[in-house]
């Protein structure tokens, strides 16, 4: 089931536990602490209403209204409103349309009014397909609307299962239970924010009588229980009409006059419409004058460069990244500026190298005084939005506030990509579906997977026995060709290895890692699908990158924080079909994660953060430029190491260590033969030290980062 979950911008519940933040200061002394029953309501005079008298068929078209009474809000008896529902069955389509209008007022000071249009299947559950809602706050009667409080929401649901109910249609469901002789229904409930609440049921409880509208009426009583909601009791008459519904915080009472009374008191009710609010919010095809593209930056954590089936990896399936690659340019020679989490994420935020922004290892914060890409784009008129993993300290940030970003939708769940990435994709989808379209957006969506491989590695120690291994033995991928090659490495080049693992353990590790890549591919697919459904995909630049790679058994290595390609080389995709090439894989050009910020600012027409080290990919991806740079540099290990990668060669060097690594990347892409001491390559080694010197000379380093020795030792 594909669910579209959207951002919570207002609190609205038709049949839930709360409409607005609950203030229980004014308690009804007669009712507080008691279970609300029909008899108590009768004794309080709440059932003195005008009941409808016309014939009623719950299976056909109808309109009904219920008075809402909330005994524990405001002054006793003065928190009230109405709920009006219409039901229309579409001819021959198997669909039913609902119109919902709900008003709540408190102490005659304001009213919260919501109107909803729903399309659903004409089945026992009223399974929702899509709905739209407009909501307004209205001042005291005749005083007009409060300013800047209107909200419009919409949701599209594709439900493969029939046993799904929506809060708005439960009243219809319980009425039809009576007429169809159904004693029990079990279902999943979607609330008004499209949030799934499982294990709900409505069960017939008993036949009884209630006193309402000056009559004693025989009714069928039904009880609803389930996750995330207080129990409800429903009282339905012999014709299937719902006369009364009660839960701990709210009462619905059938009353034909309740709607007209409120409409007479609040003339502004008639001015609220879904169409008007949708147009104001820009969600119904509003064309903004700003023609610059929206920008969506998708990132993963610890995804090495070749983990895309589009790049020929036959041991995993990444249909969504493949689809993005088919609409853009994929660069296979992109390098992390520092192959560990926090430093690269700080580079994505600032556009600077780690020795400049100061995050030279995990746990450090960006130095004071630096602007973020959020500042640049916000100043250029973009709405800047962040979702997912940050993992870097930023001065003046607190809670879920990031300098330069208008909104922080969520921060993910640290260390648990399987769980947290679902939340990240959900809030990103919600933002895309419900945002204000009056200006372009910069949305950065930062997933955690396949970082969970770190937890997997920790669990699979020497004595670990995995009960799932036998079931996937025939699916285990082969080990890389450079698996058995372990070189004499610089002392500070601490490469994590699992020497106690068997060959099967290593292959199982690769299998598990690829499954985690597939997990995050699915979440990326949800976001891309939502973008397409908004109709804005054609005018949205999409970038995809990862902060660093994963050892992937090369040199018998795992995880990151060293400069072999598997840990340092990452995927990069740039897609904007109306301007850039599509379906192109570039194996030649050298890129860096530092190129994200210049590219974003280029498309946005925004000013680059000061001293930005990267280069915009725009002309290269458009085919207007053949070469982006001659070499790329990565830093590593608390500012102790450097990598210089040119078109043909790669140098790895550490502070105060004469043991350098130098590889011929054209003929030895697996980095198996160290040529640093081969005299035939002295000139090439010298040239790469010169490249490093050029790079270092342009950096404005943080005060605690020392100059890096660029002389051959």
mmCIF file with all atom_site columns, C-alpha atoms in Angstrom, residues 492-615:
data_model
loop_
_atom_site.group_PDB
_atom_site.id
_atom_site.type_symbol
_atom_site.label_atom_id
_atom_site.label_alt_id
_atom_site.label_comp_id
_atom_site.label_asym_id
_atom_site.label_entity_id
_atom_site.label_seq_id
_atom_site.pdbx_PDB_ins_code
_atom_site.Cartn_x
_atom_site.Cartn_y
_atom_site.Cartn_z
_atom_site.occupancy
_atom_site.B_iso_or_equiv
_atom_site.pdbx_formal_charge
_atom_site.auth_seq_id
_atom_site.auth_comp_id
_atom_site.auth_asym_id
_atom_site.auth_atom_id
_atom_site.pdbx_PDB_model_num
ATOM 1   C CA . UNK A 1 492 ? 47.853 6.591   10.606  1.00 0.00 ? 492 UNK A CA 1
ATOM 2   C CA . UNK A 1 493 ? 45.839 4.981   7.828   1.00 0.00 ? 493 UNK A CA 1
ATOM 3   C CA . UNK A 1 494 ? 43.762 2.894   10.188  1.00 0.00 ? 494 UNK A CA 1
ATOM 4   C CA . UNK A 1 495 ? 41.777 0.593   7.911   1.00 0.00 ? 495 UNK A CA 1
ATOM 5   C CA . UNK A 1 496 ? 39.065 -1.361  9.802   1.00 0.00 ? 496 UNK A CA 1
ATOM 6   C CA . UNK A 1 497 ? 39.303 -5.069  9.034   1.00 0.00 ? 497 UNK A CA 1
ATOM 7   C CA . UNK A 1 498 ? 37.540 -8.211  10.253  1.00 0.00 ? 498 UNK A CA 1
ATOM 8   C CA . UNK A 1 499 ? 40.341 -10.744 10.195  1.00 0.00 ? 499 UNK A CA 1
ATOM 9   C CA . UNK A 1 500 ? 38.305 -13.355 12.059  1.00 0.00 ? 500 UNK A CA 1
ATOM 10  C CA . UNK A 1 501 ? 35.646 -13.553 9.332   1.00 0.00 ? 501 UNK A CA 1
ATOM 11  C CA . UNK A 1 502 ? 35.504 -16.468 6.942   1.00 0.00 ? 502 UNK A CA 1
ATOM 12  C CA . UNK A 1 503 ? 34.988 -15.985 3.226   1.00 0.00 ? 503 UNK A CA 1
ATOM 13  C CA . UNK A 1 504 ? 31.306 -16.775 3.745   1.00 0.00 ? 504 UNK A CA 1
ATOM 14  C CA . UNK A 1 505 ? 31.097 -14.123 6.459   1.00 0.00 ? 505 UNK A CA 1
ATOM 15  C CA . UNK A 1 506 ? 32.530 -11.542 4.060   1.00 0.00 ? 506 UNK A CA 1
ATOM 16  C CA . UNK A 1 507 ? 30.115 -12.477 1.299   1.00 0.00 ? 507 UNK A CA 1
ATOM 17  C CA . UNK A 1 508 ? 27.210 -12.378 3.739   1.00 0.00 ? 508 UNK A CA 1
ATOM 18  C CA . UNK A 1 509 ? 28.327 -8.897  4.807   1.00 0.00 ? 509 UNK A CA 1
ATOM 19  C CA . UNK A 1 510 ? 28.196 -7.739  1.178   1.00 0.00 ? 510 UNK A CA 1
ATOM 20  C CA . UNK A 1 511 ? 24.759 -9.300  0.758   1.00 0.00 ? 511 UNK A CA 1
ATOM 21  C CA . UNK A 1 512 ? 23.445 -7.467  3.831   1.00 0.00 ? 512 UNK A CA 1
ATOM 22  C CA . UNK A 1 513 ? 24.977 -4.181  2.697   1.00 0.00 ? 513 UNK A CA 1
ATOM 23  C CA . UNK A 1 514 ? 23.283 -4.405  -0.689  1.00 0.00 ? 514 UNK A CA 1
ATOM 24  C CA . UNK A 1 515 ? 19.912 -5.008  0.978   1.00 0.00 ? 515 UNK A CA 1
ATOM 25  C CA . UNK A 1 516 ? 20.349 -1.792  2.950   1.00 0.00 ? 516 UNK A CA 1
ATOM 26  C CA . UNK A 1 517 ? 21.079 0.071   -0.273  1.00 0.00 ? 517 UNK A CA 1
ATOM 27  C CA . UNK A 1 518 ? 17.847 -1.321  -1.686  1.00 0.00 ? 518 UNK A CA 1
ATOM 28  C CA . UNK A 1 519 ? 15.979 -0.101  1.397   1.00 0.00 ? 519 UNK A CA 1
ATOM 29  C CA . UNK A 1 520 ? 17.068 3.479   0.906   1.00 0.00 ? 520 UNK A CA 1
ATOM 30  C CA . UNK A 1 521 ? 16.396 3.245   -2.821  1.00 0.00 ? 521 UNK A CA 1
ATOM 31  C CA . UNK A 1 522 ? 12.768 2.516   -1.966  1.00 0.00 ? 522 UNK A CA 1
ATOM 32  C CA . UNK A 1 523 ? 12.533 5.606   0.257   1.00 0.00 ? 523 UNK A CA 1
ATOM 33  C CA . UNK A 1 524 ? 14.116 7.730   -2.466  1.00 0.00 ? 524 UNK A CA 1
ATOM 34  C CA . UNK A 1 525 ? 11.475 6.363   -4.802  1.00 0.00 ? 525 UNK A CA 1
ATOM 35  C CA . UNK A 1 526 ? 8.696  7.609   -2.528  1.00 0.00 ? 526 UNK A CA 1
ATOM 36  C CA . UNK A 1 527 ? 10.083 11.136  -2.656  1.00 0.00 ? 527 UNK A CA 1
ATOM 37  C CA . UNK A 1 528 ? 10.608 11.109  -6.421  1.00 0.00 ? 528 UNK A CA 1
ATOM 38  C CA . UNK A 1 529 ? 7.106  9.738   -6.972  1.00 0.00 ? 529 UNK A CA 1
ATOM 39  C CA . UNK A 1 530 ? 5.619  12.484  -4.815  1.00 0.00 ? 530 UNK A CA 1
ATOM 40  C CA . UNK A 1 531 ? 7.552  15.094  -6.780  1.00 0.00 ? 531 UNK A CA 1
ATOM 41  C CA . UNK A 1 532 ? 6.155  13.745  -10.037 1.00 0.00 ? 532 UNK A CA 1
ATOM 42  C CA . UNK A 1 533 ? 2.622  13.731  -8.677  1.00 0.00 ? 533 UNK A CA 1
ATOM 43  C CA . UNK A 1 534 ? 2.857  17.422  -7.801  1.00 0.00 ? 534 UNK A CA 1
ATOM 44  C CA . UNK A 1 535 ? 3.432  18.229  -11.474 1.00 0.00 ? 535 UNK A CA 1
ATOM 45  C CA . UNK A 1 536 ? 6.668  20.041  -10.609 1.00 0.00 ? 536 UNK A CA 1
ATOM 46  C CA . UNK A 1 537 ? 9.213  17.399  -11.608 1.00 0.00 ? 537 UNK A CA 1
ATOM 47  C CA . UNK A 1 538 ? 9.950  19.053  -14.955 1.00 0.00 ? 538 UNK A CA 1
ATOM 48  C CA . UNK A 1 539 ? 10.988 22.244  -13.186 1.00 0.00 ? 539 UNK A CA 1
ATOM 49  C CA . UNK A 1 540 ? 12.993 20.639  -10.385 1.00 0.00 ? 540 UNK A CA 1
ATOM 50  C CA . UNK A 1 541 ? 16.734 20.071  -10.335 1.00 0.00 ? 541 UNK A CA 1
ATOM 51  C CA . UNK A 1 542 ? 17.416 16.783  -8.533  1.00 0.00 ? 542 UNK A CA 1
ATOM 52  C CA . UNK A 1 543 ? 20.860 15.942  -7.160  1.00 0.00 ? 543 UNK A CA 1
ATOM 53  C CA . UNK A 1 544 ? 21.895 12.692  -5.510  1.00 0.00 ? 544 UNK A CA 1
ATOM 54  C CA . UNK A 1 545 ? 25.085 12.073  -3.533  1.00 0.00 ? 545 UNK A CA 1
ATOM 55  C CA . UNK A 1 546 ? 26.448 10.138  -0.551  1.00 0.00 ? 546 UNK A CA 1
ATOM 56  C CA . UNK A 1 547 ? 28.744 11.398  2.192   1.00 0.00 ? 547 UNK A CA 1
ATOM 57  C CA . UNK A 1 548 ? 31.264 8.552   1.876   1.00 0.00 ? 548 UNK A CA 1
ATOM 58  C CA . UNK A 1 549 ? 31.512 4.944   0.794   1.00 0.00 ? 549 UNK A CA 1
ATOM 59  C CA . UNK A 1 550 ? 31.940 1.577   2.475   1.00 0.00 ? 550 UNK A CA 1
ATOM 60  C CA . UNK A 1 551 ? 34.954 -0.767  2.450   1.00 0.00 ? 551 UNK A CA 1
ATOM 61  C CA . UNK A 1 552 ? 32.933 -3.484  0.704   1.00 0.00 ? 552 UNK A CA 1
ATOM 62  C CA . UNK A 1 553 ? 35.598 -6.160  1.416   1.00 0.00 ? 553 UNK A CA 1
ATOM 63  C CA . UNK A 1 554 ? 38.231 -4.450  -0.736  1.00 0.00 ? 554 UNK A CA 1
ATOM 64  C CA . UNK A 1 555 ? 41.610 -4.999  0.930   1.00 0.00 ? 555 UNK A CA 1
ATOM 65  C CA . UNK A 1 556 ? 39.537 -6.951  3.501   1.00 0.00 ? 556 UNK A CA 1
ATOM 66  C CA . UNK A 1 557 ? 38.166 -3.634  4.747   1.00 0.00 ? 557 UNK A CA 1
ATOM 67  C CA . UNK A 1 558 ? 34.879 -2.427  6.194   1.00 0.00 ? 558 UNK A CA 1
ATOM 68  C CA . UNK A 1 559 ? 33.279 0.959   6.951   1.00 0.00 ? 559 UNK A CA 1
ATOM 69  C CA . UNK A 1 560 ? 35.105 4.252   6.202   1.00 0.00 ? 560 UNK A CA 1
ATOM 70  C CA . UNK A 1 561 ? 37.574 6.977   7.247   1.00 0.00 ? 561 UNK A CA 1
ATOM 71  C CA . UNK A 1 562 ? 40.387 5.987   4.882   1.00 0.00 ? 562 UNK A CA 1
ATOM 72  C CA . UNK A 1 563 ? 41.237 6.823   1.289   1.00 0.00 ? 563 UNK A CA 1
ATOM 73  C CA . UNK A 1 564 ? 40.873 3.659   -0.751  1.00 0.00 ? 564 UNK A CA 1
ATOM 74  C CA . UNK A 1 565 ? 38.248 4.185   -3.437  1.00 0.00 ? 565 UNK A CA 1
ATOM 75  C CA . UNK A 1 566 ? 35.574 1.995   -1.870  1.00 0.00 ? 566 UNK A CA 1
ATOM 76  C CA . UNK A 1 567 ? 35.497 4.226   1.229   1.00 0.00 ? 567 UNK A CA 1
ATOM 77  C CA . UNK A 1 568 ? 36.142 7.542   -0.496  1.00 0.00 ? 568 UNK A CA 1
ATOM 78  C CA . UNK A 1 569 ? 34.354 7.301   -3.846  1.00 0.00 ? 569 UNK A CA 1
ATOM 79  C CA . UNK A 1 570 ? 30.615 7.967   -3.970  1.00 0.00 ? 570 UNK A CA 1
ATOM 80  C CA . UNK A 1 571 ? 27.755 8.127   -6.484  1.00 0.00 ? 571 UNK A CA 1
ATOM 81  C CA . UNK A 1 572 ? 26.690 11.463  -7.965  1.00 0.00 ? 572 UNK A CA 1
ATOM 82  C CA . UNK A 1 573 ? 23.622 12.046  -10.154 1.00 0.00 ? 573 UNK A CA 1
ATOM 83  C CA . UNK A 1 574 ? 22.395 15.377  -11.519 1.00 0.00 ? 574 UNK A CA 1
ATOM 84  C CA . UNK A 1 575 ? 18.988 15.488  -13.214 1.00 0.00 ? 575 UNK A CA 1
ATOM 85  C CA . UNK A 1 576 ? 17.194 18.392  -14.886 1.00 0.00 ? 576 UNK A CA 1
ATOM 86  C CA . UNK A 1 577 ? 16.025 17.095  -18.287 1.00 0.00 ? 577 UNK A CA 1
ATOM 87  C CA . UNK A 1 578 ? 14.834 20.441  -19.630 1.00 0.00 ? 578 UNK A CA 1
ATOM 88  C CA . UNK A 1 579 ? 18.461 21.640  -19.656 1.00 0.00 ? 579 UNK A CA 1
ATOM 89  C CA . UNK A 1 580 ? 20.841 18.774  -18.858 1.00 0.00 ? 580 UNK A CA 1
ATOM 90  C CA . UNK A 1 581 ? 21.630 15.551  -20.687 1.00 0.00 ? 581 UNK A CA 1
ATOM 91  C CA . UNK A 1 582 ? 19.711 12.394  -19.818 1.00 0.00 ? 582 UNK A CA 1
ATOM 92  C CA . UNK A 1 583 ? 20.834 8.798   -19.465 1.00 0.00 ? 583 UNK A CA 1
ATOM 93  C CA . UNK A 1 584 ? 24.540 9.696   -19.576 1.00 0.00 ? 584 UNK A CA 1
ATOM 94  C CA . UNK A 1 585 ? 27.182 7.951   -17.449 1.00 0.00 ? 585 UNK A CA 1
ATOM 95  C CA . UNK A 1 586 ? 30.412 9.936   -17.177 1.00 0.00 ? 586 UNK A CA 1
ATOM 96  C CA . UNK A 1 587 ? 33.375 7.755   -16.167 1.00 0.00 ? 587 UNK A CA 1
ATOM 97  C CA . UNK A 1 588 ? 36.029 10.373  -16.917 1.00 0.00 ? 588 UNK A CA 1
ATOM 98  C CA . UNK A 1 589 ? 35.407 13.600  -15.039 1.00 0.00 ? 589 UNK A CA 1
ATOM 99  C CA . UNK A 1 590 ? 36.603 13.987  -11.467 1.00 0.00 ? 590 UNK A CA 1
ATOM 100 C CA . UNK A 1 591 ? 33.995 15.398  -9.111  1.00 0.00 ? 591 UNK A CA 1
ATOM 101 C CA . UNK A 1 592 ? 33.744 16.134  -5.406  1.00 0.00 ? 592 UNK A CA 1
ATOM 102 C CA . UNK A 1 593 ? 30.865 16.389  -2.961  1.00 0.00 ? 593 UNK A CA 1
ATOM 103 C CA . UNK A 1 594 ? 32.084 19.980  -2.664  1.00 0.00 ? 594 UNK A CA 1
ATOM 104 C CA . UNK A 1 595 ? 30.510 20.571  -6.086  1.00 0.00 ? 595 UNK A CA 1
ATOM 105 C CA . UNK A 1 596 ? 26.975 20.303  -4.685  1.00 0.00 ? 596 UNK A CA 1
ATOM 106 C CA . UNK A 1 597 ? 26.821 23.816  -3.217  1.00 0.00 ? 597 UNK A CA 1
ATOM 107 C CA . UNK A 1 598 ? 28.215 25.636  -6.308  1.00 0.00 ? 598 UNK A CA 1
ATOM 108 C CA . UNK A 1 599 ? 25.810 23.718  -8.552  1.00 0.00 ? 599 UNK A CA 1
ATOM 109 C CA . UNK A 1 600 ? 22.825 24.529  -6.367  1.00 0.00 ? 600 UNK A CA 1
ATOM 110 C CA . UNK A 1 601 ? 23.748 28.207  -6.195  1.00 0.00 ? 601 UNK A CA 1
ATOM 111 C CA . UNK A 1 602 ? 24.359 28.328  -9.958  1.00 0.00 ? 602 UNK A CA 1
ATOM 112 C CA . UNK A 1 603 ? 20.854 27.096  -10.784 1.00 0.00 ? 603 UNK A CA 1
ATOM 113 C CA . UNK A 1 604 ? 19.285 29.276  -8.087  1.00 0.00 ? 604 UNK A CA 1
ATOM 114 C CA . UNK A 1 605 ? 21.111 32.431  -9.148  1.00 0.00 ? 605 UNK A CA 1
ATOM 115 C CA . UNK A 1 606 ? 22.352 32.683  -5.565  1.00 0.00 ? 606 UNK A CA 1
ATOM 116 C CA . UNK A 1 607 ? 25.592 34.062  -4.206  1.00 0.00 ? 607 UNK A CA 1
ATOM 117 C CA . UNK A 1 608 ? 28.132 31.386  -3.339  1.00 0.00 ? 608 UNK A CA 1
ATOM 118 C CA . UNK A 1 609 ? 29.224 31.065  0.289   1.00 0.00 ? 609 UNK A CA 1
ATOM 119 C CA . UNK A 1 610 ? 32.614 32.714  0.668   1.00 0.00 ? 610 UNK A CA 1
ATOM 120 C CA . UNK A 1 611 ? 35.684 30.730  -0.481  1.00 0.00 ? 611 UNK A CA 1
ATOM 121 C CA . UNK A 1 612 ? 33.596 27.849  -1.777  1.00 0.00 ? 612 UNK A CA 1
ATOM 122 C CA . UNK A 1 613 ? 35.996 25.142  -2.962  1.00 0.00 ? 613 UNK A CA 1
ATOM 123 C CA . UNK A 1 614 ? 33.834 23.231  -5.434  1.00 0.00 ? 614 UNK A CA 1
ATOM 124 C CA . UNK A 1 615 ? 32.849 23.836  -9.068  1.00 0.00 ? 615 UNK A CA 1
#
